[in-house]
XYZ file of C-alpha atoms in Angstrom:
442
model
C 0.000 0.000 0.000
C 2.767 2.291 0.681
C 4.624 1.888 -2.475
C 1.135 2.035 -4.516
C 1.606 5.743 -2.399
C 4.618 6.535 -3.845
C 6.538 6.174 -0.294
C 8.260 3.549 -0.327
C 9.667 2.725 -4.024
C 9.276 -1.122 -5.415
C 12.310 -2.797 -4.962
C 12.775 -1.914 -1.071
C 9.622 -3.664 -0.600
C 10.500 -6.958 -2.607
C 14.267 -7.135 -1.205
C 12.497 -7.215 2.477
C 10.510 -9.848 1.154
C 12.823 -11.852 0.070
C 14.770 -11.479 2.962
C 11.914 -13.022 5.076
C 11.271 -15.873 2.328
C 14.788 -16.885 2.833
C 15.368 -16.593 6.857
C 14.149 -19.912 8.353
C 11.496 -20.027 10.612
C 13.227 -20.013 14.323
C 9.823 -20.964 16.060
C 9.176 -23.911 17.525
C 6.963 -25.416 19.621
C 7.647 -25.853 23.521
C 5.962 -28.982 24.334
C 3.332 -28.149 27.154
C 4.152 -29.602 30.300
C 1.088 -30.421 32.463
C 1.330 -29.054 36.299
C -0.012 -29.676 39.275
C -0.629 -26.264 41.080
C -1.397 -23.645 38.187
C -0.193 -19.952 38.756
C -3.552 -19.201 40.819
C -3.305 -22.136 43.325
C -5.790 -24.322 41.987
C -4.977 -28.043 41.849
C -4.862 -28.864 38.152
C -6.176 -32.702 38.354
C -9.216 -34.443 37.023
C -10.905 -37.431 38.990
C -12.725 -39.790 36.682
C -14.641 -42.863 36.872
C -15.442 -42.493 40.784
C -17.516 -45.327 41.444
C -18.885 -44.519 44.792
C -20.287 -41.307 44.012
C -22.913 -41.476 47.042
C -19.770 -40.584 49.545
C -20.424 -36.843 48.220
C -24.213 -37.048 49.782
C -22.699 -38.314 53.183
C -21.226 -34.956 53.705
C -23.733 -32.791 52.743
C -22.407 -29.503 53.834
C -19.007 -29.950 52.460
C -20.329 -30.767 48.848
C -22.437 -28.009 49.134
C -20.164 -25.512 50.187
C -17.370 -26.819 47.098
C -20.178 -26.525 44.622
C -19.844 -23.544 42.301
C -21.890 -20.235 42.926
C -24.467 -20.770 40.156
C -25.178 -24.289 41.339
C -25.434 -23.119 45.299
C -27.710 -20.389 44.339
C -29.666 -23.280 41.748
C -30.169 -25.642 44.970
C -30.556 -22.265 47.526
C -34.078 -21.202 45.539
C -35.096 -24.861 44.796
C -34.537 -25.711 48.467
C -37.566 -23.094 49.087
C -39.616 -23.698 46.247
C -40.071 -27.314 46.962
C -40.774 -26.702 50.714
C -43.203 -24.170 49.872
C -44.849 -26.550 47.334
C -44.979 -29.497 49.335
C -46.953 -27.533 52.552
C -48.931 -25.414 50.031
C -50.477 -29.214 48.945
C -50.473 -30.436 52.190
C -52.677 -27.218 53.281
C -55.062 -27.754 50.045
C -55.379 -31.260 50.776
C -56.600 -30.616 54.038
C -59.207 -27.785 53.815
C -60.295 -30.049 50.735
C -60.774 -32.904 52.956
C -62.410 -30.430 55.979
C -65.004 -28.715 53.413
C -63.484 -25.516 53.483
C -63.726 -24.966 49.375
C -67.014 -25.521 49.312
C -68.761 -21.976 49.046
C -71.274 -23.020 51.640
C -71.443 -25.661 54.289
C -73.560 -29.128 54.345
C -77.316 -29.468 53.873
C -76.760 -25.433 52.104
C -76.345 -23.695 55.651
C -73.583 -21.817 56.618
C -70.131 -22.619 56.152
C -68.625 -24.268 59.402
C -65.334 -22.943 60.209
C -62.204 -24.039 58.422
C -58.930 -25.705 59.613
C -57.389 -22.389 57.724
C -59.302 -19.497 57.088
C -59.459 -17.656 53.537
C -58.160 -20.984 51.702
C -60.275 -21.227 48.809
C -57.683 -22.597 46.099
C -54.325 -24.091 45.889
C -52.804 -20.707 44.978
C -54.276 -19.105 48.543
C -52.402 -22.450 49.999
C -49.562 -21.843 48.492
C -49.487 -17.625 49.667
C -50.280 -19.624 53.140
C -47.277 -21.942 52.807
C -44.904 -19.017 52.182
C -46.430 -16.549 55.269
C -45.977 -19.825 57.958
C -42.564 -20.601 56.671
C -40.473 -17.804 56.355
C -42.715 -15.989 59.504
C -44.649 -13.422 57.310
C -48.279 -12.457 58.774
C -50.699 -10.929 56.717
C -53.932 -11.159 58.748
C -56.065 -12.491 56.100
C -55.154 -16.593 56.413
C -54.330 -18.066 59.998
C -54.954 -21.546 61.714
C -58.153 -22.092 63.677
C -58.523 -24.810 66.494
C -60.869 -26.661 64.708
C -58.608 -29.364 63.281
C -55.590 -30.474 65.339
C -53.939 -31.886 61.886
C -53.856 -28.850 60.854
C -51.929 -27.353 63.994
C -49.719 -30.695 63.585
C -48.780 -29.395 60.001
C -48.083 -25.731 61.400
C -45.315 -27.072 63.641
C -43.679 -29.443 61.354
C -43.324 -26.759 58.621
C -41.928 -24.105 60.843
C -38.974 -26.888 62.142
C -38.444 -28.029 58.665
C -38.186 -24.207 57.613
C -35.622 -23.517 60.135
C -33.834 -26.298 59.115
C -33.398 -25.383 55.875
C -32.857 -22.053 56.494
C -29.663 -22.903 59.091
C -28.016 -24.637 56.112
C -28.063 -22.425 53.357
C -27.432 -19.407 55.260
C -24.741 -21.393 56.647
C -23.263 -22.670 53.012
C -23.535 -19.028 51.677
C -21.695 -17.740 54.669
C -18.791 -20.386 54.345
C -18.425 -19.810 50.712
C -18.453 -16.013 51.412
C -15.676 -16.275 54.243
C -14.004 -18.814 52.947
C -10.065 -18.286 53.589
C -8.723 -19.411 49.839
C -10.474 -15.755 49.083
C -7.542 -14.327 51.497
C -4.981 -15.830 49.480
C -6.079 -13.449 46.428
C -4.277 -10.565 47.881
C -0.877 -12.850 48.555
C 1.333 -12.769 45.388
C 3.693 -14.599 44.356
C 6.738 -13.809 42.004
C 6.038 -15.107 38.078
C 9.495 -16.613 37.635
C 11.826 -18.323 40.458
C 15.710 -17.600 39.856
C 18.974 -19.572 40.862
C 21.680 -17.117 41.951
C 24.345 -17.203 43.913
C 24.126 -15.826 47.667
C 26.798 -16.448 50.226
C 28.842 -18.753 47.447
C 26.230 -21.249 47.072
C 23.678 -21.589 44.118
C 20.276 -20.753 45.741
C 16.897 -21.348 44.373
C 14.641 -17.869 45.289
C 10.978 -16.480 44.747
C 9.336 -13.377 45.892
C 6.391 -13.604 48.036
C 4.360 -10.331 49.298
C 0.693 -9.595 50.440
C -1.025 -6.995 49.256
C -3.193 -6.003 52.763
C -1.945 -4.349 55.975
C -3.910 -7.051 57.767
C -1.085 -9.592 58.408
C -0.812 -13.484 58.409
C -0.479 -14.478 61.885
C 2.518 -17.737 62.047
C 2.883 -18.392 58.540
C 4.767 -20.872 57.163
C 6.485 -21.132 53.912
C 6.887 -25.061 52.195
C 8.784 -26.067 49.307
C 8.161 -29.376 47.598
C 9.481 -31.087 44.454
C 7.390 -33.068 42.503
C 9.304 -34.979 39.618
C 9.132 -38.904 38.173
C 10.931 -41.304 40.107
C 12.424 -44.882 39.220
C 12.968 -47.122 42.228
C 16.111 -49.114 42.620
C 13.847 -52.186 41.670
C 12.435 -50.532 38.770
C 9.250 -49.153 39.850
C 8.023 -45.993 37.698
C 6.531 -43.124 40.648
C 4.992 -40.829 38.873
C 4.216 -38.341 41.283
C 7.418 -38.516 44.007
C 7.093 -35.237 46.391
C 10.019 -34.217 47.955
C 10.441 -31.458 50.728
C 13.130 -28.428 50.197
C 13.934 -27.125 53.088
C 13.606 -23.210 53.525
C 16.559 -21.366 54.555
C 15.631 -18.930 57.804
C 17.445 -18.285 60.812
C 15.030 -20.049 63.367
C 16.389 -23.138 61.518
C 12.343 -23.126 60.601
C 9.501 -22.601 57.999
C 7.807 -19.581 59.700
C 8.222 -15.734 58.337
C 7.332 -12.798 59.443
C 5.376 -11.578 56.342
C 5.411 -7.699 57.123
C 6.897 -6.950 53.575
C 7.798 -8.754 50.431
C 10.388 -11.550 51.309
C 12.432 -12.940 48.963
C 12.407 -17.109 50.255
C 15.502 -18.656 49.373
C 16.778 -22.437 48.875
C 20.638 -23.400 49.300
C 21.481 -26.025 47.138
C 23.502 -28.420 48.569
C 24.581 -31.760 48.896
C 20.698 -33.610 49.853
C 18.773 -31.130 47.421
C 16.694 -32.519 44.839
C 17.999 -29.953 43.072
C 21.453 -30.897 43.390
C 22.146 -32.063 40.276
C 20.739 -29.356 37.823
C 22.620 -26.946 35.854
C 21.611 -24.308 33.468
C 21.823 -26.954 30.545
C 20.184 -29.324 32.134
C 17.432 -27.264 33.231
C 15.280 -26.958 30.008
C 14.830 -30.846 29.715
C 13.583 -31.213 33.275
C 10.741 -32.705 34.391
C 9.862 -31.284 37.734
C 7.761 -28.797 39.440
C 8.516 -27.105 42.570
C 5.381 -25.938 44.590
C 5.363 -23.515 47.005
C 2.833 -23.388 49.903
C 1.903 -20.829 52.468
C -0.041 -21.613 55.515
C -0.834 -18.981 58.451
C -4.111 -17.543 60.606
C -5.693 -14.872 58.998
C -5.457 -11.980 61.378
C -9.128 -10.201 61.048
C -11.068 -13.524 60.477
C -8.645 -16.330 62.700
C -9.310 -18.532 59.568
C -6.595 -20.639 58.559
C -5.557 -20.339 55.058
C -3.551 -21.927 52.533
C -1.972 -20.175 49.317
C -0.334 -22.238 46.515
C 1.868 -21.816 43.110
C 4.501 -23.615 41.236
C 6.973 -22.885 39.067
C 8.272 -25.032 36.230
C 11.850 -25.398 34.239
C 10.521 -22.292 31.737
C 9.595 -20.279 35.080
C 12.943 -21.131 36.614
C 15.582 -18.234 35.302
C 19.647 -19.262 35.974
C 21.936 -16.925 36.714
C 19.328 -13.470 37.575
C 18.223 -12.040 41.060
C 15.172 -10.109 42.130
C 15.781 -6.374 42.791
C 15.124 -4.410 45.290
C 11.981 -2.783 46.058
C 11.952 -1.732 49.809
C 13.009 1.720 50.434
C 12.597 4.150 53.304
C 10.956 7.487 52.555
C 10.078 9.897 55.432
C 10.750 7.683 58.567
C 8.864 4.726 56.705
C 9.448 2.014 54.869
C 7.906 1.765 50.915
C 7.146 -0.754 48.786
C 7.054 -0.477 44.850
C 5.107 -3.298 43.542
C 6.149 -2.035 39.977
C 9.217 -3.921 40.478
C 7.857 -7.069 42.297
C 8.931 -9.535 39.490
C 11.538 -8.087 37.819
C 15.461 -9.531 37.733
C 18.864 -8.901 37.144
C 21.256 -11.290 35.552
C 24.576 -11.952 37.764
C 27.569 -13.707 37.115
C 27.497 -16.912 37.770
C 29.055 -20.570 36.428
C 26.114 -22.849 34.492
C 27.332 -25.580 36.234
C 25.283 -27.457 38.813
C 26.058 -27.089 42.496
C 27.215 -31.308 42.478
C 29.993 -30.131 39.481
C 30.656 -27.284 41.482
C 31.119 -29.388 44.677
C 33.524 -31.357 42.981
C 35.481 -28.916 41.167
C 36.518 -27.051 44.667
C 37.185 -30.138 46.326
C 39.275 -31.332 43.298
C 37.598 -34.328 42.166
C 35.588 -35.263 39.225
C 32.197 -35.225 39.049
C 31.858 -38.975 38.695
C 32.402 -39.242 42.302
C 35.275 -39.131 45.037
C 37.145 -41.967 43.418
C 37.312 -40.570 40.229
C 40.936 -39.230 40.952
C 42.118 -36.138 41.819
C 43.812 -34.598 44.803
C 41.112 -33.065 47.096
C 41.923 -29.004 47.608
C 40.908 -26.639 49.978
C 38.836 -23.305 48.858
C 37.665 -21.428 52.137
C 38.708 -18.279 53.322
C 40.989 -18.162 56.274
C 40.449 -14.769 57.985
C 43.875 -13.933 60.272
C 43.030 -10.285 61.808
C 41.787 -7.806 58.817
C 43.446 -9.919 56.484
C 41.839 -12.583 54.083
C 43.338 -14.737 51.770
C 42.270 -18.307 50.153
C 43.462 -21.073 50.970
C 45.030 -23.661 48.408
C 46.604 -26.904 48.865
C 50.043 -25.033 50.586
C 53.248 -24.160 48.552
C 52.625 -22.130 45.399
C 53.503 -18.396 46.669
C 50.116 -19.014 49.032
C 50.391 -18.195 52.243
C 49.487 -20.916 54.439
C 48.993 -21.199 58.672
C 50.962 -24.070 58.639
C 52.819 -26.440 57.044
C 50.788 -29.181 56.277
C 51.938 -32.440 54.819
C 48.664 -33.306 53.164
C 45.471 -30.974 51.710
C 42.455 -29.915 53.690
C 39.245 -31.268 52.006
C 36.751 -27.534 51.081
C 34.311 -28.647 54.094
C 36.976 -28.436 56.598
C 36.732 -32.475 57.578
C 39.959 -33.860 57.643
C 39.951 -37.667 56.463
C 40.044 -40.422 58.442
C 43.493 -41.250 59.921
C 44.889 -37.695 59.241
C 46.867 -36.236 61.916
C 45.355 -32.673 63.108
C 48.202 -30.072 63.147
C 49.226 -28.739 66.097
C 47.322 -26.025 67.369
C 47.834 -22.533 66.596
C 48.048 -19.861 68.682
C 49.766 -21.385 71.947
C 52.412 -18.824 73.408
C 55.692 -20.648 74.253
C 58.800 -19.165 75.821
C 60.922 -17.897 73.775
C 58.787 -17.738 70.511
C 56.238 -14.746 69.049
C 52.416 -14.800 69.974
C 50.407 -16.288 66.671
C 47.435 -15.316 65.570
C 43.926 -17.628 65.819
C 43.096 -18.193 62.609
C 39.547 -18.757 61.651
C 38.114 -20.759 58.947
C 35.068 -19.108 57.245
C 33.154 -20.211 54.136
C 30.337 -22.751 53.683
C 30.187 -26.029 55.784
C 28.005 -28.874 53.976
C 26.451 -31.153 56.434
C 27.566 -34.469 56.302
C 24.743 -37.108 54.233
């Protein structure tokens, strides 16, 4: 259209199309990956063929407060209806059967007085139906003590009407206050990251909530869910495994007063040992996240859920940061509540780390290899690493054989002699101290 114009001439426009003809088409199709937990907290299974479908009318309530709100408001106003329409025939049946329709009583005298006065058709038994059971008094239709059925049917509709009425208030109040309704205003971060923090690759998602009202002893869970193979062959399709959150109560519980950003190690026992940036695409796993606490205003407990998946999973990238303090208080910008920064760090996996600063092969510790040291030894303001001694590196003391990167010596090794003691005659050392990460032992 532009070069019918005359602003754009002919051959610009069929050189770019050429140039598209002949670039291949990078596109391809990510092969969708089915998840447990979707992005809203909704569990993303399907029961079929349930056989014993009459457990579900055992439990009333509960079925009734899980239905959808079309379907409780469907059985709410059919709840009524029927009731109404079941009395209003019981009421025409028995002024029928007393002689109140008939316009004028036996032998063509007066009328004798009705079970229900003003009932002269179903429809005036069915106004009469709704004014007993939901307690509305018109003055024009009321029960006489001429028929003691009639006072029989009075009470058993007004118990049956309070019945009803206690359990679908109570099912619309439950689905009103229910507490997955709190978790709405929790959000959770749209990708995870794997970063290094404190020399270790770490596994990290934001979490915030949106209210002032606060979550009263939350708890943060982590679990991995991945196919599993048994030593004996067995296919698990669904194997959960816990990751433990790193906090400084050596616990799950947070103090969610701001957005925190919850953070994995992993280390030697993580399920996540053994991925690397490479490795990460082809995965299979999904790591859900779970947060549990007491809802401050209501004291409901409530649960909030998400996942992330390989594609949500970004290596090497951080969350910024988005608390600042403005005018004696602290601010949050929720503009930046997602977004990342990419960092430095190795696309190895923290198991090829592991064995690359201890010296070994990744195979395992008898692949070869001398083991090395790689902490930091701290002597006064001074730091310095420490390598396997000799080399120009400055060392505490001479020591005939390596230190292993944990600071374990090895079975049978002698411990040097300790550092630091004052002896006549000789200068005051200094107490070194060994910093750095310490792996717990499997």
């Amino acid at each position: 259209m532009l070069a019918r114009k005359g602003l754009l001439p002919d051959g610009f426009l069929l050189t770019r199309l050429a140039e598209n003809s002949a670039k291949p088409c990078r596109a391809r199709p990510r092969p969708h990956r089915a998840r447990f937990i979707t992005k809203n907290g909704s569990c993303n299974v399907a029961h079929k063929n349930i056989r014993e479908q009459g457990r579900f009318l055992q439990d009333v309530f509960t079925t009734m407060v899980d239905l959808k709100w079309q379907h409780s408001l469907l059985v709410f106003t059919s709840s009524f209806l029927c009731s109404w329409m079941l009395f209003a025939m019981a009421w025409w049946l028995l002024a029928f059967a007393h002689g109140d329709l008939e316009p004028v009583g036996p032998n063509g005298g007066p009328p004798a007085v009705p079970c229900v006065t003003q009932i002269h058709s179903f429809t005036s038994a069915f106004l009469f139906s709704i004014e007993v059971q939901v307690t509305i008094g018109f003055g024009g239709r009321m029960v006489t003590e001429e028929c003691p059925l009639a006072i029989t049917v009075l009470i058993v509709q007004n118990i049956l009407g309070l019945i009803i009425n206690a359990v679908m208030l109570g099912c619309v109040f439950m689905k009103t206050a229910q507490a997955n309704r709190r978790a709405e205003t929790l959000i959770f971060s749209r990708n995870a990251v794997i970063a290094l923090r404190n020399g270790r690759p770490t596994f990290m998602f934001r979490l915030g909530d949106l209210r002032k009202s606060m979550i009263i002893s939350a708890t943060v869970q982590l679990q991995v869910v991945r196919k599993a193979v048994t030593s004996e062959g067995e296919v698990i399709p669904v194997s959960q495994m816990d990751i433990q959150v790193e906090n400084p109560l050596h616990s799950n519980g947070i103090f969610l007063v701001s957005p925190l950003v919850i953070s994995h190690t992993i280390q030697r026992g993580s399920p996540l040992y053994e991925l690397s940036a490479q490795s990460l695409a082809s995965e299979d796993l999904e790591v859900i996240v779970i947060l549990e606490g007491v809802v401050e205003t209501t004291g409901i407990t409530m649960q909030a859920r998400s996942s992330y998946t390989p594609d949500e999973i970004l290596w090497g990238r951080r969350f910024v940061s988005i608390l600042s303090e403005e005018d004696g208080r602290y601010c949050v910008d929720y503009s930046k509540f997602g977004n990342t920064v990419p960092v430095r760090m190795s696309s190895l996996s923290a198991h090829e780390l592991d064995a690359m600063r201890g010296g070994q092969e990744p195979g395992g510790p008898g692949a070869g290899g001398q083991t090395q040291g790689w902490g930091l030894v701290r002597a006064g303001r001074g730091g310095f690493r420490r390598g396997a001694g000799g080399g120009g590196e400055r060392s505490c003391y001479p020591s005939p054989a390596p230190q292993p990167w944990d600071g374990q010596s090895e079975k049978g090794e002698e411990e040097p002699p300790a550092v630091g003691a004052e002896r006549k005659g000789q200068k005051k050392t200094v107490q070194l101290e060994v910093i750095g990460p310490q792996d717990e032992e499997q």
